[in-house]
């Protein structure tokens, strides 16, 4: 079978794009230059149709679940990887005709395509944090890419013009069978040398960039206290979690992250001001100091979950929120009678509307400024985000930069993309562990601890039940929750039996309503169904 031979300009374009991306990433970590693959992805996402975005989210989560990769820890990295891969494809596709034109007499076409592509990339990355530095670094990178393509095109053109070897020439090259051409030898040598250079620059550039990125993450780590040093409200509860149950209180660094951009927003708290305008008597311009000192702060232990998570999702976490009541902020501004909605905009392009009727009915709705007794981390919404009880995370903007009271309803970012308008939390329960290595004795009988979490927003949990192999539902023990808005840790000590067994769990809300057993996908209102695990003991 004949081997497939890709056009030399196409392979060369790929070889030039890879080190260019690596150097761009290094420049992003060293200076204010934007990372082009992320910039392109962030530019395209708001312009993409809602069904396409939802399909991409579903496909990514399904793939991670199929590969048994934790979604909470890997979803954003997977998304970033796809953005880089997409840019590799785009850059190779654009570089191919550029290099092809440089091999002949139509070099001006290559320069025009390259300049147009470079101008497009610079335009979609605007505005820049440091315009002069970013333009200089990005311009040099793009110029280096074009010059490399031009030199590669000259080399390819020279190779294509080499004459065929004579019979005598063929005999002088040992180890080659039959007739070969100088063109073939030169092509191989060219690709080997280009590939070696590509690999070296790519590895060095990407490696240094990753080292700098890791250092930056360490430097911006949260200063909150750890679970081991805090006195949780239920510390004296007699029900202990089954071994292997997730932490009852999520460390801030482990809290799940979901945001529109590929990287979190970085906001300067010293210059940030939050306007509250629209149908108010006195427009406000809130500062970070106002968040801490102008209004009375209060604390709330909160469980937050992402609406796109499947049954048994890890996109759910619990921590302590501190902030100010939205009721107090609105009172300070003076709400005009015709106002109906609070419209909120975020620095990353996200937006959402909150009914004023909801805010008036619940003083707990807060503008949050702190997690775990420390200012919000930059990757979780610093300096300010909102919390609304009994709602999925899609209704709760972070990195808030604008608030406006309006009479007309404006659908939120994800509502416009066919997700739920209310995003009410669905009751859910999860089996975290079947602790086969921690067999204990209860009433003289060997038991295996089984445990997990149950959550129903602020509707609370009145019971959790477990059944094995389709038998009767049996009540589990419940640990007191950290608050009425957090998950509940449950434990069920199952009498030991050898064999293959299927465990299922369901929960009851505070009023006794059983969680929805019918299987529904996450879109548009949140996933429902019974979580189960199978194990061979």
Coordinates of C-alpha atoms in Angstrom, one line a residue:
X1 CA 0.0 0.0 0.0
X2 CA 1.4 3.4 -0.9
X3 CA 2.0 5.8 1.9
X4 CA 0.0 9.0 2.1
X5 CA 2.2 12.0 1.4
X6 CA 1.0 15.3 2.7
X7 CA 2.0 18.4 0.8
X8 CA 5.3 19.8 2.1
X9 CA 3.9 23.3 2.7
X10 CA 1.1 21.9 4.9
X11 CA 3.6 19.9 7.0
X12 CA 5.9 23.0 7.2
X13 CA 2.9 25.2 8.3
X14 CA 2.2 22.8 11.1
X15 CA 5.8 22.7 12.2
X16 CA 5.9 26.5 12.3
X17 CA 2.6 26.9 14.2
X18 CA 3.6 24.7 17.1
X19 CA 6.7 26.6 18.3
X20 CA 4.9 29.9 17.6
X21 CA 2.2 28.9 20.1
X22 CA 4.8 27.9 22.6
X23 CA 6.6 31.2 22.4
X24 CA 3.3 33.1 22.5
X25 CA 2.5 31.2 25.7
X26 CA 5.9 32.1 27.2
X27 CA 5.4 35.7 26.2
X28 CA 1.9 35.7 27.8
X29 CA 3.5 34.6 31.1
X30 CA 6.4 37.1 30.9
X31 CA 4.5 40.1 29.7
X32 CA 1.1 41.6 29.0
X33 CA 0.9 39.9 25.5
X34 CA -2.3 37.9 25.1
X35 CA -2.2 34.2 24.4
X36 CA -3.8 34.0 21.0
X37 CA -5.4 30.5 21.2
X38 CA -7.3 31.6 24.3
X39 CA -8.1 35.0 22.8
X40 CA -9.6 33.5 19.7
X41 CA -11.7 31.0 21.7
X42 CA -13.0 33.8 24.0
X43 CA -13.8 35.9 21.0
X44 CA -15.7 33.2 19.2
X45 CA -17.7 31.8 22.2
X46 CA -20.2 34.7 22.6
X47 CA -20.7 34.7 18.8
X48 CA -21.5 31.0 18.6
X49 CA -25.1 29.7 18.5
X50 CA -26.4 28.5 21.9
X51 CA -27.0 24.9 20.7
X52 CA -23.4 24.6 19.4
X53 CA -22.0 25.8 22.8
X54 CA -24.3 23.4 24.7
X55 CA -23.3 20.5 22.4
X56 CA -19.6 21.3 23.1
X57 CA -20.2 21.4 26.8
X58 CA -22.1 18.1 26.7
X59 CA -19.5 16.4 24.5
X60 CA -16.6 17.5 26.7
X61 CA -18.3 16.4 30.0
X62 CA -19.4 13.1 28.5
X63 CA -15.9 12.4 27.2
X64 CA -14.4 13.1 30.6
X65 CA -16.9 10.9 32.3
X66 CA -16.3 8.1 29.8
X67 CA -12.6 8.3 30.5
X68 CA -13.3 8.4 34.2
X69 CA -11.6 11.8 34.6
X70 CA -12.9 14.1 37.3
X71 CA -14.9 16.8 35.7
X72 CA -14.4 19.5 38.4
X73 CA -10.6 19.2 38.2
X74 CA -10.2 18.7 34.5
X75 CA -13.0 20.4 32.6
X76 CA -11.3 23.8 32.2
X77 CA -8.0 22.2 31.3
X78 CA -9.8 20.1 28.6
X79 CA -11.4 23.3 27.3
X80 CA -8.1 25.0 27.1
X81 CA -6.6 22.1 25.3
X82 CA -9.3 22.2 22.7
X83 CA -8.7 25.9 22.2
X84 CA -5.0 25.2 21.6
X85 CA -5.8 22.3 19.2
X86 CA -8.3 24.5 17.3
X87 CA -5.7 27.2 16.9
X88 CA -3.2 24.7 15.7
X89 CA -5.7 23.6 13.0
X90 CA -6.5 27.2 12.1
X91 CA -2.8 28.3 12.0
X92 CA -1.9 25.4 9.9
X93 CA -4.8 26.0 7.5
X94 CA -3.8 29.7 7.1
X95 CA -0.1 29.0 7.0
X96 CA -0.4 26.4 4.2
X97 CA -1.4 28.9 1.4
X98 CA 1.0 31.4 2.8
X99 CA 4.0 29.1 2.5
X100 CA 2.7 27.8 -0.8
X101 CA 2.7 31.3 -2.3
X102 CA 6.2 31.9 -1.0
X103 CA 7.4 28.9 -3.1
X104 CA 6.5 30.6 -6.4
X105 CA 6.2 34.0 -7.9
X106 CA 3.1 35.1 -6.0
X107 CA 4.9 36.0 -2.8
X108 CA 2.8 39.1 -2.4
X109 CA -0.3 37.0 -1.9
X110 CA 1.4 35.2 1.0
X111 CA 2.4 38.5 2.7
X112 CA -1.2 39.9 2.2
X113 CA -2.7 36.8 3.8
X114 CA -0.2 36.8 6.6
X115 CA -0.7 40.5 7.4
X116 CA -4.5 40.2 7.2
X117 CA -4.4 37.2 9.6
X118 CA -2.1 39.0 12.0
X119 CA -4.3 42.1 12.0
X120 CA -7.3 40.0 12.8
X121 CA -5.6 38.3 15.7
X122 CA -4.4 41.6 17.1
X123 CA -7.9 43.1 16.7
X124 CA -9.7 40.3 18.6
X125 CA -7.2 40.6 21.5
X126 CA -8.0 44.3 22.1
X127 CA -8.1 45.9 24.6
X128 CA -4.7 45.1 26.0
X129 CA -3.6 45.5 29.6
X130 CA -0.4 47.3 28.5
X131 CA -1.0 48.4 24.9
X132 CA 2.6 49.3 23.9
X133 CA 4.2 46.3 25.4
X134 CA 1.5 43.9 24.2
X135 CA 1.6 45.3 20.6
X136 CA 5.4 45.1 20.5
X137 CA 5.6 41.5 21.8
X138 CA 2.7 40.3 19.7
X139 CA 3.9 42.1 16.6
X140 CA 7.3 40.6 16.9
X141 CA 5.9 37.1 17.3
X142 CA 3.6 37.5 14.3
X143 CA 6.4 39.0 12.2
X144 CA 8.8 36.1 13.2
X145 CA 6.1 33.7 12.1
X146 CA 5.7 35.4 8.7
X147 CA 9.5 35.5 8.2
X148 CA 9.8 31.9 9.1
X149 CA 7.1 31.0 6.6
X150 CA 8.9 33.1 4.0
X151 CA 12.2 31.4 4.6
X152 CA 10.5 27.9 4.6
X153 CA 8.8 28.8 1.3
X154 CA 12.2 29.7 -0.2
X155 CA 13.6 26.4 0.9
X156 CA 10.7 24.4 -0.4
X157 CA 10.9 26.3 -3.7
X158 CA 14.6 25.5 -4.0
X159 CA 13.9 21.8 -3.3
X160 CA 11.2 21.7 -6.0
X161 CA 13.6 23.1 -8.5
X162 CA 16.3 20.5 -8.0
X163 CA 17.0 18.3 -11.0
X164 CA 16.5 14.6 -11.0
X165 CA 19.7 12.6 -10.3
X166 CA 21.5 10.7 -12.9
X167 CA 22.3 7.0 -12.8
X168 CA 25.8 7.8 -11.7
X169 CA 24.6 10.1 -8.9
X170 CA 22.4 7.3 -7.6
X171 CA 25.3 4.8 -7.3
X172 CA 27.3 7.3 -5.1
X173 CA 24.6 7.2 -2.4
X174 CA 25.0 4.1 -0.3
X175 CA 22.1 2.5 1.4
X176 CA 19.5 3.7 -1.2
X177 CA 17.8 1.2 -3.4
X178 CA 16.7 1.9 -7.0
X179 CA 16.6 5.4 -8.5
X180 CA 16.2 8.2 -6.0
X181 CA 16.1 11.9 -6.5
X182 CA 18.0 14.8 -4.9
X183 CA 14.5 16.2 -4.3
X184 CA 13.5 13.2 -2.1
X185 CA 16.7 13.4 -0.1
X186 CA 16.4 17.1 0.4
X187 CA 12.8 16.9 1.4
X188 CA 13.7 14.3 4.1
X189 CA 16.6 16.4 5.4
X190 CA 14.5 19.5 5.4
X191 CA 11.7 17.9 7.4
X192 CA 14.2 16.3 9.9
X193 CA 16.0 19.6 10.6
X194 CA 12.7 21.6 10.7
X195 CA 11.1 19.0 13.0
X196 CA 14.1 19.0 15.3
X197 CA 14.0 22.7 15.6
X198 CA 10.3 22.8 16.1
X199 CA 10.5 20.2 18.9
X200 CA 13.2 22.1 20.7
X201 CA 11.6 25.5 20.6
X202 CA 8.2 24.1 21.5
X203 CA 9.4 22.1 24.5
X204 CA 11.5 24.9 25.8
X205 CA 8.9 27.6 25.3
X206 CA 6.0 25.7 26.6
X207 CA 8.0 24.3 29.5
X208 CA 9.2 27.7 30.7
X209 CA 5.7 29.0 30.3
X210 CA 4.2 26.3 32.5
X211 CA 6.9 26.9 35.2
X212 CA 6.0 30.6 35.3
X213 CA 2.3 29.8 35.3
X214 CA 2.7 27.4 38.2
X215 CA 4.6 30.0 40.2
X216 CA 1.8 32.5 39.5
X217 CA -0.8 30.1 40.8
X218 CA 1.2 29.6 44.0
X219 CA 1.6 33.4 44.5
X220 CA -2.1 34.0 44.2
X221 CA -3.3 31.2 46.4
X222 CA -6.1 31.9 48.9
X223 CA -5.2 32.9 52.4
X224 CA -8.2 31.3 54.0
X225 CA -8.1 29.0 57.0
X226 CA -8.1 25.3 56.5
X227 CA -10.8 22.8 57.6
X228 CA -8.4 21.3 60.2
X229 CA -8.1 24.7 62.0
X230 CA -11.7 25.7 61.9
X231 CA -14.5 24.9 64.4
X232 CA -17.3 23.9 62.1
X233 CA -20.9 24.4 63.5
X234 CA -21.5 20.6 63.6
X235 CA -18.2 19.6 65.0
X236 CA -19.8 17.7 67.9
X237 CA -22.4 15.8 65.8
X238 CA -22.2 12.0 66.7
X239 CA -22.6 10.8 63.1
X240 CA -19.2 10.5 61.5
X241 CA -18.7 10.4 57.7
X242 CA -18.0 7.0 56.1
X243 CA -14.4 6.6 55.2
X244 CA -13.9 8.0 51.7
X245 CA -16.7 10.5 51.8
X246 CA -15.8 13.8 50.3
X247 CA -14.8 16.6 52.7
X248 CA -17.7 18.2 54.3
X249 CA -16.1 21.6 53.9
X250 CA -14.4 22.3 50.6
X251 CA -11.0 24.0 50.7
X252 CA -11.1 27.1 48.5
X253 CA -8.4 25.8 46.3
X254 CA -10.5 22.7 45.6
X255 CA -13.8 24.5 45.0
X256 CA -15.1 23.8 41.5
X257 CA -14.6 26.5 38.8
X258 CA -16.8 27.4 35.9
X259 CA -16.5 30.6 33.9
X260 CA -16.9 31.8 30.3
X261 CA -13.4 32.7 29.5
X262 CA -10.6 30.2 29.4
X263 CA -8.8 32.0 32.2
X264 CA -10.3 33.9 35.2
X265 CA -10.6 37.6 35.2
X266 CA -8.0 39.7 37.0
X267 CA -9.4 42.9 38.5
X268 CA -7.5 45.6 40.3
X269 CA -9.4 46.1 43.6
X270 CA -7.7 49.5 44.1
X271 CA -9.4 51.0 41.1
X272 CA -12.5 48.8 40.8
X273 CA -15.9 50.6 41.3
X274 CA -19.3 49.0 41.0
X275 CA -22.1 51.2 39.7
X276 CA -25.7 50.7 40.7
X277 CA -27.7 52.8 38.3
X278 CA -31.0 52.8 36.5
X279 CA -34.3 53.1 38.3
X280 CA -32.8 54.3 41.6
X281 CA -33.1 57.6 43.5
X282 CA -29.4 57.8 44.3
X283 CA -27.0 56.0 42.0
X284 CA -24.2 54.3 43.8
X285 CA -20.5 53.7 43.0
X286 CA -19.4 51.0 45.4
X287 CA -15.7 50.4 46.2
X288 CA -14.0 47.4 47.8
X289 CA -14.0 49.4 51.1
X290 CA -17.7 49.9 50.8
X291 CA -18.2 46.1 50.5
X292 CA -16.4 45.6 53.8
X293 CA -17.3 48.7 55.8
X294 CA -20.3 50.6 54.5
X295 CA -22.8 47.8 55.1
X296 CA -23.3 45.1 57.8
X297 CA -21.6 41.9 56.7
X298 CA -23.0 38.4 57.5
X299 CA -21.8 34.8 57.0
X300 CA -23.4 31.8 55.4
X301 CA -22.2 28.3 54.8
X302 CA -23.2 27.6 51.2
X303 CA -23.3 24.7 48.8
X304 CA -23.1 25.7 45.1
X305 CA -23.5 23.5 42.1
X306 CA -23.2 23.8 38.3
X307 CA -26.4 23.1 36.3
X308 CA -24.5 21.2 33.6
X309 CA -23.3 18.5 36.0
X310 CA -24.7 15.0 35.7
X311 CA -26.2 12.9 38.4
X312 CA -23.3 12.3 40.8
X313 CA -21.4 15.4 39.6
X314 CA -18.3 16.7 41.2
X315 CA -19.2 20.2 40.1
X316 CA -20.5 21.0 43.6
X317 CA -18.7 22.4 46.6
X318 CA -19.3 23.9 50.0
X319 CA -17.6 26.8 51.7
X320 CA -18.3 29.8 53.9
X321 CA -19.4 33.0 52.2
X322 CA -19.3 36.5 53.7
X323 CA -20.9 39.5 52.2
X324 CA -23.6 42.2 52.4
X325 CA -27.3 41.9 51.9
X326 CA -28.6 43.1 48.5
X327 CA -31.6 44.5 50.4
X328 CA -29.3 46.9 52.2
X329 CA -27.6 48.0 49.0
X330 CA -30.9 48.6 47.3
X331 CA -32.2 50.5 50.3
X332 CA -29.2 52.8 50.1
X333 CA -29.9 53.5 46.4
X334 CA -33.6 53.9 46.8
X335 CA -35.6 51.7 44.4
X336 CA -38.1 53.5 42.2
X337 CA -41.6 52.0 42.0
X338 CA -41.4 50.9 38.4
X339 CA -38.2 48.8 38.9
X340 CA -38.7 45.1 38.5
X341 CA -35.3 43.5 37.9
X342 CA -31.7 43.8 38.9
X343 CA -29.5 43.4 35.8
X344 CA -25.9 42.4 36.5
X345 CA -22.9 42.4 34.2
X346 CA -19.6 40.6 34.8
X347 CA -16.1 41.4 33.6
X348 CA -15.9 38.3 31.5
X349 CA -19.0 39.2 29.4
X350 CA -21.5 37.2 31.5
X351 CA -24.9 38.8 32.5
X352 CA -28.0 37.9 34.4
X353 CA -31.3 39.4 35.7
X354 CA -32.6 38.9 39.2
X355 CA -36.3 39.7 40.0
X356 CA -36.5 42.4 42.7
X357 CA -39.4 40.4 44.1
X358 CA -37.0 37.6 44.9
X359 CA -34.5 39.9 46.5
X360 CA -37.2 41.5 48.7
X361 CA -38.3 38.1 49.9
X362 CA -34.9 36.8 51.0
X363 CA -32.4 38.9 53.0
X364 CA -29.8 36.2 52.5
X365 CA -29.2 37.2 48.9
X366 CA -25.8 38.8 49.2
X367 CA -23.0 40.6 47.4
X368 CA -20.2 38.4 48.5
X369 CA -16.7 39.7 49.1
X370 CA -15.1 36.9 51.0
X371 CA -14.7 33.1 51.1
X372 CA -13.4 31.2 54.0
X373 CA -12.6 34.4 56.0
X374 CA -10.4 35.8 53.2
X375 CA -11.1 38.1 50.1
X376 CA -12.5 36.2 47.1
X377 CA -9.7 34.6 45.1
X378 CA -9.3 36.1 41.6
X379 CA -10.4 32.8 40.0
X380 CA -13.7 32.8 42.0
X381 CA -14.9 36.3 41.3
X382 CA -12.8 39.0 43.2
X383 CA -13.8 41.5 44.2
X384 CA -17.5 40.8 44.2
X385 CA -20.0 38.1 43.3
X386 CA -23.7 37.5 44.1
X387 CA -25.2 34.5 45.9
X388 CA -28.9 33.5 45.5
X389 CA -30.1 30.6 47.6
X390 CA -31.7 27.6 45.9
X391 CA -30.3 28.5 42.4
X392 CA -27.7 26.8 40.3
X393 CA -24.4 28.6 39.7
X394 CA -25.5 29.8 36.2
X395 CA -27.7 32.5 37.9
X396 CA -24.9 33.9 40.1
X397 CA -22.5 36.2 38.3
X398 CA -19.0 36.9 39.6
X399 CA -16.4 39.6 38.8
X400 CA -19.4 42.0 38.9
X401 CA -18.7 45.3 37.2
X402 CA -22.2 46.8 36.6
X403 CA -25.6 46.6 38.2
X404 CA -28.8 48.3 36.9
X405 CA -32.4 48.4 38.0
X406 CA -34.7 48.0 35.1
X407 CA -38.4 47.7 34.4
X408 CA -38.0 45.3 31.5
X409 CA -36.7 41.8 31.8
X410 CA -33.4 41.0 30.0
X411 CA -32.7 37.3 29.6
X412 CA -29.4 36.1 31.1
X413 CA -26.4 34.8 29.1
X414 CA -27.3 31.1 29.5
X415 CA -31.0 31.7 29.3
X416 CA -30.4 33.2 25.8
X417 CA -28.7 29.9 25.0
X418 CA -31.7 27.8 26.0
X419 CA -30.9 27.0 29.6
X420 CA -33.4 27.3 32.4
X421 CA -34.8 30.7 33.2
X422 CA -35.2 30.0 36.9
X423 CA -32.4 27.4 37.4
X424 CA -33.9 26.1 40.6
X425 CA -31.7 23.5 42.3
X426 CA -32.9 19.9 41.9
X427 CA -32.6 17.6 44.9
X428 CA -29.8 15.2 44.5
X429 CA -27.9 12.5 46.5
X430 CA -24.6 10.8 45.7
X431 CA -22.8 7.7 46.8
X432 CA -19.2 8.8 47.4
X433 CA -17.9 5.7 49.0
X434 CA -18.5 2.0 49.7
X435 CA -15.7 1.5 52.2
X436 CA -14.9 -2.2 51.7
X437 CA -11.5 -1.8 53.4
X438 CA -13.1 -0.4 56.5
X439 CA -15.3 -3.2 57.7
X440 CA -16.6 -2.6 61.2
X441 CA -18.8 -4.3 63.8
X442 CA -22.3 -3.0 64.7
X443 CA -24.4 -5.1 67.2
X444 CA -22.0 -8.0 66.6
X445 CA -22.5 -7.9 62.8
X446 CA -19.9 -7.1 60.2
X447 CA -20.9 -3.9 58.3
X448 CA -19.4 -1.9 55.4
X449 CA -19.7 1.9 55.7
X450 CA -21.4 3.5 52.7
X451 CA -21.7 7.3 52.5
X452 CA -22.0 10.4 50.5
X453 CA -23.9 13.7 50.2
X454 CA -27.4 14.9 49.7
X455 CA -28.5 18.4 48.8
X456 CA -31.7 20.3 47.9
X457 CA -30.7 23.9 47.9
X458 CA -32.3 25.7 50.8
X459 CA -35.2 23.3 51.0
X460 CA -33.0 21.1 53.2
X461 CA -32.9 17.3 53.6
X462 CA -35.2 15.4 55.9
X463 CA -34.0 11.9 55.0
X464 CA -31.7 9.7 52.9
X465 CA -32.4 6.1 51.9
X466 CA -30.3 3.4 50.5
X467 CA -31.2 0.2 48.8
X468 CA -29.1 -2.7 47.7
X469 CA -29.7 -5.0 44.7
X470 CA -33.2 -3.6 44.2
X471 CA -34.4 -4.4 47.7
X472 CA -36.2 -2.3 50.2
X473 CA -35.2 1.3 50.8
X474 CA -33.5 1.7 54.2
X475 CA -32.9 4.9 56.2
X476 CA -29.4 6.2 56.4
X477 CA -27.9 8.3 59.3
X478 CA -27.7 12.0 58.7
X479 CA -25.0 14.3 60.0
X480 CA -26.2 17.8 60.9
X481 CA -25.5 20.2 58.0
X482 CA -23.3 23.2 58.3
X483 CA -26.3 25.4 57.5
X484 CA -29.8 25.2 55.9
X485 CA -28.2 25.9 52.6
X486 CA -25.5 23.2 52.5
X487 CA -25.4 19.6 51.6
X488 CA -25.9 16.9 54.2
X489 CA -23.4 14.1 54.9
X490 CA -25.1 10.7 55.2
X491 CA -23.9 7.3 56.3
X492 CA -25.3 3.8 56.0
X493 CA -23.7 0.8 57.6
X494 CA -24.6 -2.2 55.4
X495 CA -24.4 -5.8 56.7
X496 CA -21.5 -7.4 54.9
X497 CA -22.3 -10.0 52.1
X498 CA -19.9 -11.3 49.5
X499 CA -20.8 -11.0 45.8
X500 CA -21.6 -8.4 43.2
X501 CA -23.9 -5.7 44.6
X502 CA -25.6 -2.6 43.3
X503 CA -26.2 0.3 45.7
X504 CA -28.7 3.1 45.1
X505 CA -29.4 6.3 47.0
X506 CA -32.3 8.8 47.1
X507 CA -33.1 11.7 49.4
X508 CA -36.2 13.4 50.8
X509 CA -36.5 17.2 50.9
X510 CA -37.3 19.0 54.2
X511 CA -41.1 18.6 53.5
X512 CA -40.7 14.9 52.7
X513 CA -40.8 15.4 48.9
X514 CA -38.7 12.6 47.3
X515 CA -36.0 13.5 44.8
X516 CA -37.0 13.0 41.1
X517 CA -36.2 9.4 40.2
X518 CA -36.9 9.9 36.5
X519 CA -33.8 10.3 34.4
X520 CA -33.4 13.7 32.8
X521 CA -30.4 15.3 31.2
X522 CA -28.8 18.4 32.6
X523 CA -30.2 20.6 29.9
X524 CA -32.1 22.8 30.4
X525 CA -33.1 22.5 34.1
X526 CA -30.5 20.3 35.7
X527 CA -30.0 16.5 35.8
X528 CA -32.3 14.2 37.7
X529 CA -32.2 10.5 38.5
X530 CA -31.0 8.0 41.1
X531 CA -27.3 7.7 41.6
X532 CA -26.0 4.1 41.9
X533 CA -22.7 2.3 42.2
X534 CA -21.9 -1.4 41.5
X535 CA -19.1 -3.2 43.4
X536 CA -17.8 -6.7 43.7
X537 CA -17.1 -7.6 47.3

